[in-house]
Short mmCIF file of N, CA and C in Angstrom, two decimals:
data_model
loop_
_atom_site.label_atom_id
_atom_site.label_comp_id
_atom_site.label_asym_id
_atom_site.label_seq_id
_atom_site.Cartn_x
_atom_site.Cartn_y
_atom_site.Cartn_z
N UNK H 127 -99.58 -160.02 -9.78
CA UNK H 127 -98.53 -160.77 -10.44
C UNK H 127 -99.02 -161.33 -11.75
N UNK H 128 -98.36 -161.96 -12.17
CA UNK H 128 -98.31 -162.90 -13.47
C UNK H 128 -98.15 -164.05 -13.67
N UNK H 129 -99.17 -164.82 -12.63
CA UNK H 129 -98.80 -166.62 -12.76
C UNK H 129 -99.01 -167.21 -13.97
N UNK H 130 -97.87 -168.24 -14.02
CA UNK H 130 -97.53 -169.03 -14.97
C UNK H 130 -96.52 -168.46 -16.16
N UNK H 131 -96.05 -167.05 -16.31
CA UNK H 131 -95.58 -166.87 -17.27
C UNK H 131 -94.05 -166.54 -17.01
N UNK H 132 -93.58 -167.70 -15.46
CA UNK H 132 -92.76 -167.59 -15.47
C UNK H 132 -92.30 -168.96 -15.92
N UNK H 133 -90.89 -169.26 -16.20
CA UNK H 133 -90.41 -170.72 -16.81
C UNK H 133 -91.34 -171.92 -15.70
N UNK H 134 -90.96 -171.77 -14.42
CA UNK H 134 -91.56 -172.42 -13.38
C UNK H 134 -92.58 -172.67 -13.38
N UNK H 135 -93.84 -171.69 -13.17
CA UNK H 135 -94.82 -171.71 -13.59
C UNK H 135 -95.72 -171.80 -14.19
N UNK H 136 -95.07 -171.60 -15.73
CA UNK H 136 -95.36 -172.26 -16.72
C UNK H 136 -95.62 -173.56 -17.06
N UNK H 137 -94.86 -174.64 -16.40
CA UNK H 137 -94.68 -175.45 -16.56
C UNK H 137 -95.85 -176.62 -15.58
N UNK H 138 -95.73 -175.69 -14.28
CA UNK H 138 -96.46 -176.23 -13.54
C UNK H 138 -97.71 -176.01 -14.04
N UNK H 139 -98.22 -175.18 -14.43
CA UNK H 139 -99.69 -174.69 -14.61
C UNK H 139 -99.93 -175.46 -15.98
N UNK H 140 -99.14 -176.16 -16.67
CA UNK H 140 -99.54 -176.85 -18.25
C UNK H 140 -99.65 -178.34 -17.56
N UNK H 141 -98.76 -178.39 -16.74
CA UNK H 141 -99.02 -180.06 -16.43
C UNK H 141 -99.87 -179.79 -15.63
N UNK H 142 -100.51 -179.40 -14.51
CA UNK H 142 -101.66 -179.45 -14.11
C UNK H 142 -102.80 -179.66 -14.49
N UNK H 143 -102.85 -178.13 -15.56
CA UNK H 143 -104.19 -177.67 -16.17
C UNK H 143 -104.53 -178.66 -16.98
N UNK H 144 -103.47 -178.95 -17.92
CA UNK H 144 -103.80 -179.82 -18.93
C UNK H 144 -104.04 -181.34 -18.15
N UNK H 145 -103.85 -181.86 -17.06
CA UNK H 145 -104.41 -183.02 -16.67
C UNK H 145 -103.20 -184.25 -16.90
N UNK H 146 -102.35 -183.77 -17.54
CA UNK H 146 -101.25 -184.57 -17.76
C UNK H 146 -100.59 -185.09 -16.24
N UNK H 147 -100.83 -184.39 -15.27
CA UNK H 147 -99.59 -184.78 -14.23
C UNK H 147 -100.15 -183.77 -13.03
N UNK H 148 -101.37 -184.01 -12.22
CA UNK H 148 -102.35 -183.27 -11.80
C UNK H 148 -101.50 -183.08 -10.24
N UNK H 149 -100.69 -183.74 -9.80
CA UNK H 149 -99.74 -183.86 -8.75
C UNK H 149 -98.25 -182.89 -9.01
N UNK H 150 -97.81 -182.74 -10.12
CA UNK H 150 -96.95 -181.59 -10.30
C UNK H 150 -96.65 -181.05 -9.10
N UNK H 151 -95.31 -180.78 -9.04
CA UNK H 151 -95.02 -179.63 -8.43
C UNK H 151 -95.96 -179.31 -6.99
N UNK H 152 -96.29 -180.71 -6.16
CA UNK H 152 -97.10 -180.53 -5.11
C UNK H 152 -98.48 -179.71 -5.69
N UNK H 153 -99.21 -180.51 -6.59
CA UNK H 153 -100.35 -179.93 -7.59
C UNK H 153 -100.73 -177.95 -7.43
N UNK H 154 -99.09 -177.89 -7.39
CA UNK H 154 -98.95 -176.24 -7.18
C UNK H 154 -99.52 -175.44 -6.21
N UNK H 155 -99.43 -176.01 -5.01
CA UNK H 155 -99.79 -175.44 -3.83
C UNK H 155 -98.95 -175.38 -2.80
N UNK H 156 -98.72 -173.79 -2.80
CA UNK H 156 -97.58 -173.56 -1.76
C UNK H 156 -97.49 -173.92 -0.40
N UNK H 157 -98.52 -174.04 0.13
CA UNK H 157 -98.73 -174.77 1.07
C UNK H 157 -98.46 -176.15 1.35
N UNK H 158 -98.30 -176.74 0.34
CA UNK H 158 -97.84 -178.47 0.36
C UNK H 158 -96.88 -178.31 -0.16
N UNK H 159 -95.77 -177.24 -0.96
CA UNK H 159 -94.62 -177.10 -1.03
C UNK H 159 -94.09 -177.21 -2.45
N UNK H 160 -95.12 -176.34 -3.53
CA UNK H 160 -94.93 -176.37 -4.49
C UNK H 160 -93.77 -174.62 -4.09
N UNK H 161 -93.73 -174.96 -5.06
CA UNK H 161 -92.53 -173.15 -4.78
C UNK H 161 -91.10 -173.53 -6.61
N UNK H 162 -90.30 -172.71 -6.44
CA UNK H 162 -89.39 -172.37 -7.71
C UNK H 162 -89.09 -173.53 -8.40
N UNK H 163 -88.60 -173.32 -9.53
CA UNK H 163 -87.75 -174.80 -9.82
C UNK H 163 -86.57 -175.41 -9.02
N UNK H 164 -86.16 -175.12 -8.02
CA UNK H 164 -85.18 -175.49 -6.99
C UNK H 164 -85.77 -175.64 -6.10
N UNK H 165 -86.80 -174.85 -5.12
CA UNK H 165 -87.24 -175.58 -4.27
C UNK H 165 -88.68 -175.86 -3.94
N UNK H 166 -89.16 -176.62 -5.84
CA UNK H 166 -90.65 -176.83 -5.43
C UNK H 166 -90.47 -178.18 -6.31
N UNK H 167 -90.27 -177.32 -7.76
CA UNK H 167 -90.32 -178.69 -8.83
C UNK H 167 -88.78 -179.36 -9.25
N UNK H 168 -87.91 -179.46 -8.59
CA UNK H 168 -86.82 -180.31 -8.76
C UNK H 168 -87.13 -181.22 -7.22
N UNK H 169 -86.90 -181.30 -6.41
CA UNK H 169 -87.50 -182.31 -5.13
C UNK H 169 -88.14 -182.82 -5.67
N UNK H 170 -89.60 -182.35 -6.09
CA UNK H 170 -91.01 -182.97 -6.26
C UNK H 170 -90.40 -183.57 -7.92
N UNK H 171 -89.93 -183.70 -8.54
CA UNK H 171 -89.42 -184.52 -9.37
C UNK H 171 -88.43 -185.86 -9.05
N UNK H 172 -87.69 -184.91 -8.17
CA UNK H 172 -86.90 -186.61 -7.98
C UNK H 172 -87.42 -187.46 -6.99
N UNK H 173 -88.52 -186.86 -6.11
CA UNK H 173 -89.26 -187.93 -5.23
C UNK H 173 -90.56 -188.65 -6.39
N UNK H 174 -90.60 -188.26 -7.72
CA UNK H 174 -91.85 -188.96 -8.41
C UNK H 174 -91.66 -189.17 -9.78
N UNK H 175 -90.43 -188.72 -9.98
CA UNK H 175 -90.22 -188.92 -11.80
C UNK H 175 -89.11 -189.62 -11.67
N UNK H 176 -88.99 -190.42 -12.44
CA UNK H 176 -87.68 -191.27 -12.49
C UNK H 176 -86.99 -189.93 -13.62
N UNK H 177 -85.30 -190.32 -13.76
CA UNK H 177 -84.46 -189.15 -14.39
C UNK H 177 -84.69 -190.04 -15.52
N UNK H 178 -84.45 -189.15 -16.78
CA UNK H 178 -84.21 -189.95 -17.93
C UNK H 178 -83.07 -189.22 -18.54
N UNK H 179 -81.89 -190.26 -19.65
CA UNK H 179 -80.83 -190.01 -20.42
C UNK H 179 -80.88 -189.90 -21.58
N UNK H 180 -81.91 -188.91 -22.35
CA UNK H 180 -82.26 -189.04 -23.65
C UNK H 180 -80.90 -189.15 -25.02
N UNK H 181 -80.76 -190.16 -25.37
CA UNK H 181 -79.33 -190.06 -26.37
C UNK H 181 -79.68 -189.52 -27.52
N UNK H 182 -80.64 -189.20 -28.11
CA UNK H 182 -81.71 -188.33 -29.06
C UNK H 182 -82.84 -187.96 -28.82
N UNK H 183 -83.19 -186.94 -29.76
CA UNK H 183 -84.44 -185.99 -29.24
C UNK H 183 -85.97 -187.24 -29.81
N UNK H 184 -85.34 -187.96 -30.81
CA UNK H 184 -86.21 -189.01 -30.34
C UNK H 184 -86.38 -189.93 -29.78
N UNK H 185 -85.59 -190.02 -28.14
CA UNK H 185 -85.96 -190.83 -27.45
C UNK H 185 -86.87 -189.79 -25.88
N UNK H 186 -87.00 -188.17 -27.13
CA UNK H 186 -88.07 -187.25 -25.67
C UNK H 186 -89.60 -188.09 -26.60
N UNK H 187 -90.48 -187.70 -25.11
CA UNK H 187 -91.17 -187.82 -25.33
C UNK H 187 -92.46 -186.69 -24.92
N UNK H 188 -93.42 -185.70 -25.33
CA UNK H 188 -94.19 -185.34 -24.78
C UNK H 188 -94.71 -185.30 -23.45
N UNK H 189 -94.44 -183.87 -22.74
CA UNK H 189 -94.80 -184.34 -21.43
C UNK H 189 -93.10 -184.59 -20.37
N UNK H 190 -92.46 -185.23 -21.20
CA UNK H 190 -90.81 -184.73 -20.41
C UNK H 190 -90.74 -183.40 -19.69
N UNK H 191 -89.81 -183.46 -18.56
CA UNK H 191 -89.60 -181.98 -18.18
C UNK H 191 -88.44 -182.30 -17.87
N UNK H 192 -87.22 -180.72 -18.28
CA UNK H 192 -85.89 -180.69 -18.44
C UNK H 192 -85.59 -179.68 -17.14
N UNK H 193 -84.79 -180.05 -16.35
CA UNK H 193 -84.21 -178.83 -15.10
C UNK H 193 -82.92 -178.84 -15.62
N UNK H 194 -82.13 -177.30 -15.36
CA UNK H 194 -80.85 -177.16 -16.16
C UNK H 194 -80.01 -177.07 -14.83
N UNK H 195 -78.84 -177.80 -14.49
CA UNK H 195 -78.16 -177.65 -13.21
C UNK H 195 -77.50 -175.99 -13.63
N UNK H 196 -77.79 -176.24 -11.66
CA UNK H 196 -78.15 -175.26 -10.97
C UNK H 196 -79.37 -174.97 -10.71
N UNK H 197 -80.71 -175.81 -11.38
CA UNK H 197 -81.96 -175.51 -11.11
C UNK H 197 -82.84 -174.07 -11.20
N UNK H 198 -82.17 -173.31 -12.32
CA UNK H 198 -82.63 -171.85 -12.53
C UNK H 198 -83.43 -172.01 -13.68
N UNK H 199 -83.63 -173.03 -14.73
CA UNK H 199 -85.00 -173.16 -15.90
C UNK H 199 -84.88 -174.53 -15.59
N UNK H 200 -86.38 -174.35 -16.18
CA UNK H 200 -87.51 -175.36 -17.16
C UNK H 200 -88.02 -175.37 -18.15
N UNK H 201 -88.44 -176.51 -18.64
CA UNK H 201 -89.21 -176.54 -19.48
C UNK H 201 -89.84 -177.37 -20.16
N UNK H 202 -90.47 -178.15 -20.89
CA UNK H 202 -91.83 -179.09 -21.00
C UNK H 202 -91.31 -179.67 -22.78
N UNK H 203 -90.79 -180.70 -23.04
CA UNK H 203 -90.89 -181.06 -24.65
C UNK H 203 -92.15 -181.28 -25.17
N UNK H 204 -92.63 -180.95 -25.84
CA UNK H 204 -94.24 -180.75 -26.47
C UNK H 204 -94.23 -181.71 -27.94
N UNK H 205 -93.45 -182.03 -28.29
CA UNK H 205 -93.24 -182.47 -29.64
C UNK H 205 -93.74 -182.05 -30.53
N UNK H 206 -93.94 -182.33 -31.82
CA UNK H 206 -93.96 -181.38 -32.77
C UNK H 206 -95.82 -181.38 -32.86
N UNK H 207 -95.78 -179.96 -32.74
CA UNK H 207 -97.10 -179.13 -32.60
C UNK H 207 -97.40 -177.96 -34.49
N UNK H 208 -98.12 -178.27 -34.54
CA UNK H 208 -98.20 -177.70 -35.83
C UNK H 208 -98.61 -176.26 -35.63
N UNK H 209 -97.57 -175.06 -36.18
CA UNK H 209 -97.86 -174.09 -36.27
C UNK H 209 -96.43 -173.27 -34.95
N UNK H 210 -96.25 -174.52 -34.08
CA UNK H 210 -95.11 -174.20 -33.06
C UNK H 210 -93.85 -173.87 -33.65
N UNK H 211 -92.85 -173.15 -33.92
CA UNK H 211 -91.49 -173.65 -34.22
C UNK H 211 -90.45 -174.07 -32.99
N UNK H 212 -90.97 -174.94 -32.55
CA UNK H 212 -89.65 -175.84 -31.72
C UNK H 212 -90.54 -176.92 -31.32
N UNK H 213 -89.57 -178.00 -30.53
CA UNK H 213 -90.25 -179.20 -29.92
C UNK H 213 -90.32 -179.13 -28.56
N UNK H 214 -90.02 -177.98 -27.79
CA UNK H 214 -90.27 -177.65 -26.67
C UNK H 214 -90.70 -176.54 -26.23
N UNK H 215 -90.99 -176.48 -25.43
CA UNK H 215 -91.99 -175.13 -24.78
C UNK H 215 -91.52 -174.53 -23.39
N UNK H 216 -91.69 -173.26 -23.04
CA UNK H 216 -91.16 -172.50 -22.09
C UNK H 216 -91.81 -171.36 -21.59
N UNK H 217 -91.33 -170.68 -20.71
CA UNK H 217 -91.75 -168.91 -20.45
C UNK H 217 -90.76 -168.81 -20.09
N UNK H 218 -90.79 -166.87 -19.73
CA UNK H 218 -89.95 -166.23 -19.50
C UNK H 218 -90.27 -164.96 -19.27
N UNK H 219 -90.42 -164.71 -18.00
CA UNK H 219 -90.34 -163.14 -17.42
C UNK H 219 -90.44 -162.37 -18.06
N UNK H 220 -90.67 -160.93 -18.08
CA UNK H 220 -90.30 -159.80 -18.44
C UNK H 220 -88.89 -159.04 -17.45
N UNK H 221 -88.07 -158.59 -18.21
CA UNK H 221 -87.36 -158.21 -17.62
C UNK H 221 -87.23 -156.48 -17.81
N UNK H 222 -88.52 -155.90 -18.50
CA UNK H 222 -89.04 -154.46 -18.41
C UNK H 222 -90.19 -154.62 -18.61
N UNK H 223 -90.75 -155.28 -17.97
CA UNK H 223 -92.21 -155.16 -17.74
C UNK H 223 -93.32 -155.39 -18.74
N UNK H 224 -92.55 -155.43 -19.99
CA UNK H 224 -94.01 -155.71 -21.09
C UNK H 224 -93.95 -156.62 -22.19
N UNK H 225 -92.45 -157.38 -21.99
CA UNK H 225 -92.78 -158.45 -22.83
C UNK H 225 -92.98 -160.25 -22.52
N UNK H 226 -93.98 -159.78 -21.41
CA UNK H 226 -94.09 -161.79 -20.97
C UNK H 226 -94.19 -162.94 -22.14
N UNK H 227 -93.76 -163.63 -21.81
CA UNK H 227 -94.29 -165.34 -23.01
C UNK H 227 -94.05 -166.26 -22.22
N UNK H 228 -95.56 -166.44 -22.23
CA UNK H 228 -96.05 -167.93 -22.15
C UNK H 228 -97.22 -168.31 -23.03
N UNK H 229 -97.09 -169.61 -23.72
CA UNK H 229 -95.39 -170.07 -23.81
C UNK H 229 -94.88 -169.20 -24.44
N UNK H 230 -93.84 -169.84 -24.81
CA UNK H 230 -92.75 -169.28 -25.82
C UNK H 230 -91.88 -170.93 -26.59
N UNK H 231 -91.58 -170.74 -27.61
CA UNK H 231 -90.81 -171.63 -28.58
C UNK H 231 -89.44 -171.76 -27.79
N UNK H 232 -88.94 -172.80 -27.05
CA UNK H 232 -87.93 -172.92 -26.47
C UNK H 232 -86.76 -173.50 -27.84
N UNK H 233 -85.97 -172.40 -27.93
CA UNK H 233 -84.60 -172.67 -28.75
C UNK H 233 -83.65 -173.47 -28.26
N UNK H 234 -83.76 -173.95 -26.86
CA UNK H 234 -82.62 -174.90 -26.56
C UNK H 234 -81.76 -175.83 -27.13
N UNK H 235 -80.76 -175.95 -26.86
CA UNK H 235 -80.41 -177.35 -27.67
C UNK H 235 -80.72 -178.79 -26.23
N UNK H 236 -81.39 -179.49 -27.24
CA UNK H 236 -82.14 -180.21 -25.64
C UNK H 236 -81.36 -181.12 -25.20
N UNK H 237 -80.06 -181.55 -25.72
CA UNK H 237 -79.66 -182.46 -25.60
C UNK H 237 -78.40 -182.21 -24.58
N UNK H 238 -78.45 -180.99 -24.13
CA UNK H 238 -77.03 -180.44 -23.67
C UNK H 238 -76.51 -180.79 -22.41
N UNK H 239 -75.91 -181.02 -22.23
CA UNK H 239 -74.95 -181.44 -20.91
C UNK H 239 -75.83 -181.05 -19.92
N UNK H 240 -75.99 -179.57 -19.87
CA UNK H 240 -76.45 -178.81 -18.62
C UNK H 240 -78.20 -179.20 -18.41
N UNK H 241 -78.67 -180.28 -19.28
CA UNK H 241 -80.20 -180.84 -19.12
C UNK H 241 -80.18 -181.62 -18.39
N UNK H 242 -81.06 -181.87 -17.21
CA UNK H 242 -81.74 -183.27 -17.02
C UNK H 242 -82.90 -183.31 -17.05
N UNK H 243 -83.25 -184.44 -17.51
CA UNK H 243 -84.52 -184.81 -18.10
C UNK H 243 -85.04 -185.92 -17.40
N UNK H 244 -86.94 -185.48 -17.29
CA UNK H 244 -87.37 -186.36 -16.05
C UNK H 244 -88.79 -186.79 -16.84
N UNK H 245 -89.26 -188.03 -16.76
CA UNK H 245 -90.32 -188.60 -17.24
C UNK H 245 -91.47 -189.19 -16.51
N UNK H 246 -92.62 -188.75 -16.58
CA UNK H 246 -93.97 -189.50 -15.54
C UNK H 246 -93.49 -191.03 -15.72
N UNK H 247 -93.94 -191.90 -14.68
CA UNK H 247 -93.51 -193.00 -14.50
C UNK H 247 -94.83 -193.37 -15.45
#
């Protein structure tokens, strides 16, 4: 396989690795019940992240993570990274086999209805 270079995984494996949030996503062990963004890292968010209502993108902060209802993406606001073009970060499958990204420059509009947004306490 290809861990981490899915949206899910991605996400989990940056807050981990990077030390930011070493508990993630049941510190990504399937066995303690890390698993998809529906049924690993949305639970394990609302049992440890409070939700947040960002009314502008400057009230994200680095380290935020956005679940889109229905719980099918993620993704991590990074803030502005020099050399990045966006303020958030993502992956995304291949859907023929040879073009993975992780990351990738998340184009979202972050502010959109279909976001919720969750912050380390």
């Amino acid at each position: 396989g290809h861990p981490g270079v899915d949206c899910g995984g991605f996400v989990t494996r940056l807050l981990i690795d990077s030390g930011f949030e070493p508990n993630y996503n049941y510190s990504g062990k399937a066995s303690d019940g890390a698993s998809s963004v529906s049924g690993g890292q949305l639970p394990w968010l609302q049992a440890n992240w409070p939700q947040i209502t960002p009314g502008s993108t400057a009230d994200l902060q680095p380290g935020d993570v956005m679940i889109n209802t229905g719980a099918t993406h993620t993704f991590v606001y990074v803030g502005e990274v020099a050399g990045f073009s966006s303020t958030a970060a993502s992956a995304s499958v291949s859907v023929n086999g040879t073009g993975w990204r992780s990351p990738m420059a998340d184009k979202s509009d972050l502010l959109a209805s279909s976001h919720t947004w969750w912050r380390k306490k």
